[in-house]
CSV table of C-alpha atoms and ligand atoms in Angstrom, one decimal:
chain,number,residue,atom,x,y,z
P,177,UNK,CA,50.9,130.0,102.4
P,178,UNK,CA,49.3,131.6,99.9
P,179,UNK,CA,45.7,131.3,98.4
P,180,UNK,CA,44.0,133.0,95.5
P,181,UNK,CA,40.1,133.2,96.2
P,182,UNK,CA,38.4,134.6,92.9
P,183,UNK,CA,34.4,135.1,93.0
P,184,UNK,CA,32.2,136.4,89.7
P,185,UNK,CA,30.7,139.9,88.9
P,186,UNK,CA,26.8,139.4,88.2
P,187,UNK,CA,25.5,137.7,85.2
P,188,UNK,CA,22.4,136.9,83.0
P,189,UNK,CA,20.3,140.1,83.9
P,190,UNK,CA,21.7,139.4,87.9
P,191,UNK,CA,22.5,142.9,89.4
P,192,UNK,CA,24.3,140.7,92.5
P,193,UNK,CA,26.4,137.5,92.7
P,194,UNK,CA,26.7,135.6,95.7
P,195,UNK,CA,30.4,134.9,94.9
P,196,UNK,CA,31.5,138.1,95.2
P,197,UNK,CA,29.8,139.5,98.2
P,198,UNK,CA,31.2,135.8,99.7
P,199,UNK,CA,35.0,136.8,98.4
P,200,UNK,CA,34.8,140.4,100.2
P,201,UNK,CA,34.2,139.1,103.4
P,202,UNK,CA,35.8,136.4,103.6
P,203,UNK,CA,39.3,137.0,106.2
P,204,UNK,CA,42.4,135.3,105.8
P,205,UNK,CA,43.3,132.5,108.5
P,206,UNK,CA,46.5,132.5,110.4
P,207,UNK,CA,49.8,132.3,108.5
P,208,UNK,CA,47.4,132.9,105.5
P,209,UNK,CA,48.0,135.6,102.4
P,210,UNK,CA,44.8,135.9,100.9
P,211,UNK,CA,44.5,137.3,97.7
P,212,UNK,CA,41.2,138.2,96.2
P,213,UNK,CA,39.6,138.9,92.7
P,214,UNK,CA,36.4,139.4,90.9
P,215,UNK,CA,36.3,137.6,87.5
P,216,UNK,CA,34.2,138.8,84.8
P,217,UNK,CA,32.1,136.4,83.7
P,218,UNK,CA,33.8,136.3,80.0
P,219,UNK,CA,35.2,133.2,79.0
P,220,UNK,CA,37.9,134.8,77.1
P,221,UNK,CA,38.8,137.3,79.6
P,222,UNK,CA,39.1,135.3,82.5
P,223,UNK,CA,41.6,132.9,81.3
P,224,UNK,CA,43.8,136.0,80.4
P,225,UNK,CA,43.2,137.5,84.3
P,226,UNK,CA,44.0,134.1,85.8
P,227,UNK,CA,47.4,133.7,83.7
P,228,UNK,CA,48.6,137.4,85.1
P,229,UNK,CA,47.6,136.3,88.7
P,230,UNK,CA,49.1,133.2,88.9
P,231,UNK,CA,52.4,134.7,87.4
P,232,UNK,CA,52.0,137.5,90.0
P,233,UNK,CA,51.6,135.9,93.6
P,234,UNK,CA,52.5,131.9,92.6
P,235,UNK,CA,49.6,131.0,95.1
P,236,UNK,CA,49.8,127.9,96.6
P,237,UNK,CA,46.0,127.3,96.6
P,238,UNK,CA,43.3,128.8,94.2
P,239,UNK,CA,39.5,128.6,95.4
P,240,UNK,CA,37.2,130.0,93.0
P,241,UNK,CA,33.6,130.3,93.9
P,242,UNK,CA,30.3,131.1,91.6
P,243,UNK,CA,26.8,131.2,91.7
P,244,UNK,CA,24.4,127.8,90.9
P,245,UNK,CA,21.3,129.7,90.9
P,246,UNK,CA,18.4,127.1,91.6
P,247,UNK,CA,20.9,124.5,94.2
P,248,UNK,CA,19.9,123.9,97.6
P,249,UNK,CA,23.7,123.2,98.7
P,250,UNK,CA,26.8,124.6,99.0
P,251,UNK,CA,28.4,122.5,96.2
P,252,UNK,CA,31.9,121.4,96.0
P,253,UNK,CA,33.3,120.7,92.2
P,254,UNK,CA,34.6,117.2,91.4
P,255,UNK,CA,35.5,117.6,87.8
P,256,UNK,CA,36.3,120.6,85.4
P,257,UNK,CA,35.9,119.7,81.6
P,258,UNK,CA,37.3,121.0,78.2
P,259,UNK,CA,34.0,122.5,77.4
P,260,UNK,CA,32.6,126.0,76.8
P,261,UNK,CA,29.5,125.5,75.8
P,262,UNK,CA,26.3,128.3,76.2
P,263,UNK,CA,23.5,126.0,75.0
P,264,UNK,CA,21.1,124.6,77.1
P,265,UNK,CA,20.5,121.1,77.1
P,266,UNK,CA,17.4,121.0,75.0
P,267,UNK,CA,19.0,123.0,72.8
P,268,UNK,CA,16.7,126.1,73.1
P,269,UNK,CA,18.1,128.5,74.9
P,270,UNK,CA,21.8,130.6,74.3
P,271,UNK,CA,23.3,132.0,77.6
P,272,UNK,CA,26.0,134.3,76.6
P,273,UNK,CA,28.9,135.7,78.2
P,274,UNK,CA,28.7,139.0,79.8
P,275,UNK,CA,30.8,140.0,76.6
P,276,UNK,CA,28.2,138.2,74.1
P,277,UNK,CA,30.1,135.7,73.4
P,278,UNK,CA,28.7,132.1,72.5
P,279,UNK,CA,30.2,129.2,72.3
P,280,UNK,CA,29.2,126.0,71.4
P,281,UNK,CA,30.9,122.9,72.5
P,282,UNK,CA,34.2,124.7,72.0
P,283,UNK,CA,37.6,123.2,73.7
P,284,UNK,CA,39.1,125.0,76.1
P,285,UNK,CA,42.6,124.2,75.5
P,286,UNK,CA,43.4,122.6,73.1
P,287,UNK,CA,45.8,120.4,74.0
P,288,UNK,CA,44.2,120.3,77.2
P,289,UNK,CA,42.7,116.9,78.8
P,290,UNK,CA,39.2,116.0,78.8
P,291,UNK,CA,38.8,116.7,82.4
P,292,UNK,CA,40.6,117.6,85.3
P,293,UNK,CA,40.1,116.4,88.7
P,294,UNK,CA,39.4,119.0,91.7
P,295,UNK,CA,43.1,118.7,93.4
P,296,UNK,CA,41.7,119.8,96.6
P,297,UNK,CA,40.6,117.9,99.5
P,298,UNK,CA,36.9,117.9,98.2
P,299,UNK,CA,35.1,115.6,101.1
P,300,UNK,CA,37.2,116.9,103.7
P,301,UNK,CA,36.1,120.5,102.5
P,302,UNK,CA,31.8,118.5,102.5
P,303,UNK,CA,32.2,117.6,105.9
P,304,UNK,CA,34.1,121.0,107.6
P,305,UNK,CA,30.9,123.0,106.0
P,306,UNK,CA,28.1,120.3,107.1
P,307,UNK,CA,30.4,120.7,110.3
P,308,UNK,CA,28.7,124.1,110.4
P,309,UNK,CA,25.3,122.6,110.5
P,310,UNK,CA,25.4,124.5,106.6
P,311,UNK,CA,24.0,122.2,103.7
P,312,UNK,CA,26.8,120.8,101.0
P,313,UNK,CA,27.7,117.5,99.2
P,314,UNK,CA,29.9,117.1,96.1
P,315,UNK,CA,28.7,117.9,92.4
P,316,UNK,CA,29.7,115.7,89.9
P,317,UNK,CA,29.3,118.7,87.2
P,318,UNK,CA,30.0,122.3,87.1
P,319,UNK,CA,27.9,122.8,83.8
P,320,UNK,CA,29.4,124.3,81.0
P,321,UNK,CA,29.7,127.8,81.6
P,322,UNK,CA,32.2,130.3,83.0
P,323,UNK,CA,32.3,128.8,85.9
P,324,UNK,CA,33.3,125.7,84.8
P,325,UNK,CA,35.9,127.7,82.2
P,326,UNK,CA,37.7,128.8,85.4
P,327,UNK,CA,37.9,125.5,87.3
P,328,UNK,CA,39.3,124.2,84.1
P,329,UNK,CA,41.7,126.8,83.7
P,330,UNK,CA,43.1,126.6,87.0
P,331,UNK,CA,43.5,123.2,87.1
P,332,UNK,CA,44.9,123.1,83.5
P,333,UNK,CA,47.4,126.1,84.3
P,334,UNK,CA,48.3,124.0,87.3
P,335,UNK,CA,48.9,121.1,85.2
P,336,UNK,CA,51.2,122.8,82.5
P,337,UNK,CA,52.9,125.6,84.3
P,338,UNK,CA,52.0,125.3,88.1
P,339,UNK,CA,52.6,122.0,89.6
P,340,UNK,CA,52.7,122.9,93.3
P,341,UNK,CA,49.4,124.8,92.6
P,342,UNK,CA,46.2,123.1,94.1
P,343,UNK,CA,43.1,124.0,92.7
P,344,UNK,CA,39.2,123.8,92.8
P,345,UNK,CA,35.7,125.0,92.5
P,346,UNK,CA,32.6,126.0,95.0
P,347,UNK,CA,28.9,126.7,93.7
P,348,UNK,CA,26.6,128.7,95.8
P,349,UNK,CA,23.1,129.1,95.9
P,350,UNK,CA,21.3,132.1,95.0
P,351,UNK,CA,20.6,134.8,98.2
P,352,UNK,CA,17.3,135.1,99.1
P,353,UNK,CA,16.7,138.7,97.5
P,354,UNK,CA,17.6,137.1,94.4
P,355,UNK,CA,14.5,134.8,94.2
P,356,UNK,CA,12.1,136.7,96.3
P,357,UNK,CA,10.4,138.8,93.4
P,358,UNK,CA,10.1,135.7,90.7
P,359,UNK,CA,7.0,134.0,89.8
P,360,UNK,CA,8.7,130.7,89.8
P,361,UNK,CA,10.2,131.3,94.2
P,362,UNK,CA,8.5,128.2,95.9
P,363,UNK,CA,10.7,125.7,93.4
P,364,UNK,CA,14.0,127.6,94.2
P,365,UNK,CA,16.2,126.9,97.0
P,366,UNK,CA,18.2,130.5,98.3
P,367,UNK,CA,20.8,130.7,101.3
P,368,UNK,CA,21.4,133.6,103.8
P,369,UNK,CA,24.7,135.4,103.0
P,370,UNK,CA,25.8,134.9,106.3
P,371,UNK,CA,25.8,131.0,105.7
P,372,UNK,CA,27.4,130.8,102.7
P,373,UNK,CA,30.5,133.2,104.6
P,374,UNK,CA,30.4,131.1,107.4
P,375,UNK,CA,30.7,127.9,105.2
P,376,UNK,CA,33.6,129.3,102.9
P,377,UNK,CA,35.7,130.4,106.0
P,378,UNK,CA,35.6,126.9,107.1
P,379,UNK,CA,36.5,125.7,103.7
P,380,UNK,CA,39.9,128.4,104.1
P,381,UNK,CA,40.4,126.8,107.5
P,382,UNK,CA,40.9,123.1,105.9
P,383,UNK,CA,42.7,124.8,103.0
P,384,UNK,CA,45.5,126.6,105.9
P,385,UNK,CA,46.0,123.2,107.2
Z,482,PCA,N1,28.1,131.3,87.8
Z,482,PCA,C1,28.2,131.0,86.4
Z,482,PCA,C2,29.3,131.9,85.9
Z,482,PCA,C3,29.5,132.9,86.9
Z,482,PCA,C4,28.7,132.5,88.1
Z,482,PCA,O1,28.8,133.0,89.2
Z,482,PCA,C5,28.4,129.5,86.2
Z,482,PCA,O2,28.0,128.7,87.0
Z,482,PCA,O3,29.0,129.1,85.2
């Protein structure tokens, strides 16, 4: 079996993501091929890198992980939708890309569906990381941003060209040296690395079953 695990360079002014330092640790389980990447976090440029790695290794499974700075859980995607959109919901703020771009309530695809469902086993996946006395529950969005881009593009590229190809999503808090210096620390939640590896192995172990 094969799985694709992709995690995200830094982002908004970040000079670490939690996604990535996850992704290099993580080892494959028995009768596992993982393959790993590190995504930009480009909206254009990440649909082109996940087209050439699908055609590559065909994986049977893609997990992609980012960062939810500001949760308290490891959160498991429900629901990818056909929305890039950089704007924050009072409208006051612009988050671009790492490349500058900003889109506004842009389709993904389109001839894409609204949504796409998570394909994999996303309570199953819950209750193997609680399992490790680690916090998680599902999350009904995964905003608007690149993160979200990928999920949708994996599950859409599943859905067109892919159909053995299971697919889903997994925010991560911030790490604690991400939050210790700011002003605003005693309303953020952070996790330990070493949680957030131990949780996503367990998530690989349900995925190898
Ligand atoms: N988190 C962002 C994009 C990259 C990342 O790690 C997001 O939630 O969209």
């Amino acid at each position: 079996m094969k799985i694709l695990v992709t995690g995200f360079e830094p982002f908004n002014g970040g000079t670490v993501n939690p996604s990535e330092q996850i992704v290099y640790r993580l080892a494959a389980p028995e009768g596992v091929t993982l393959i790993k990447e590190i995504l930009p976090v480009e909206f254009g440029k990440t649909t082109v890198r996940l087209k050439e790695l699908f055609r590559e290794h065909q994986p049977d499974i893609v997990l992609s992980i980012g960062q939810a700075g500001g949760r308290a859980e490891i959160s498991v995607e429900r629901v990818a939708i056909n929305i890039d959109n950089v704007k924050s919901s009072n409208g006051s703020k612009l988050l671009p890309d790492n490349a500058g771009a900003v889109p506004v309530d842009e389709p993904i695809e389109a001839e894409g569906a609204a949504a796409y469902f998570a394909t994999l086993p996303i309570w199953q996946i819950v209750e193997a990381i609680q399992g490790k006395g680690i916090p998680a529950g599902i999350s009904n969005s995964a905003g608007t941003y690149v993160c979200n881009h990928v999920m949708y593009e994996n599950l859409y590229q599943a859905a067109v060209e892919y159909p053995q190809m299971k697919a889903g999503f997994i925010h991560v808090p911030f790490l604690p040296e991400q939050i210790a210096h700011r002003e605003d620390k005693e309303r953020l939640a952070a996790m330990p690395l070493e949680d957030m590896v131990t949780a996503l192995q367990a998530v690989l172990e349900v995925l190898a079953k």
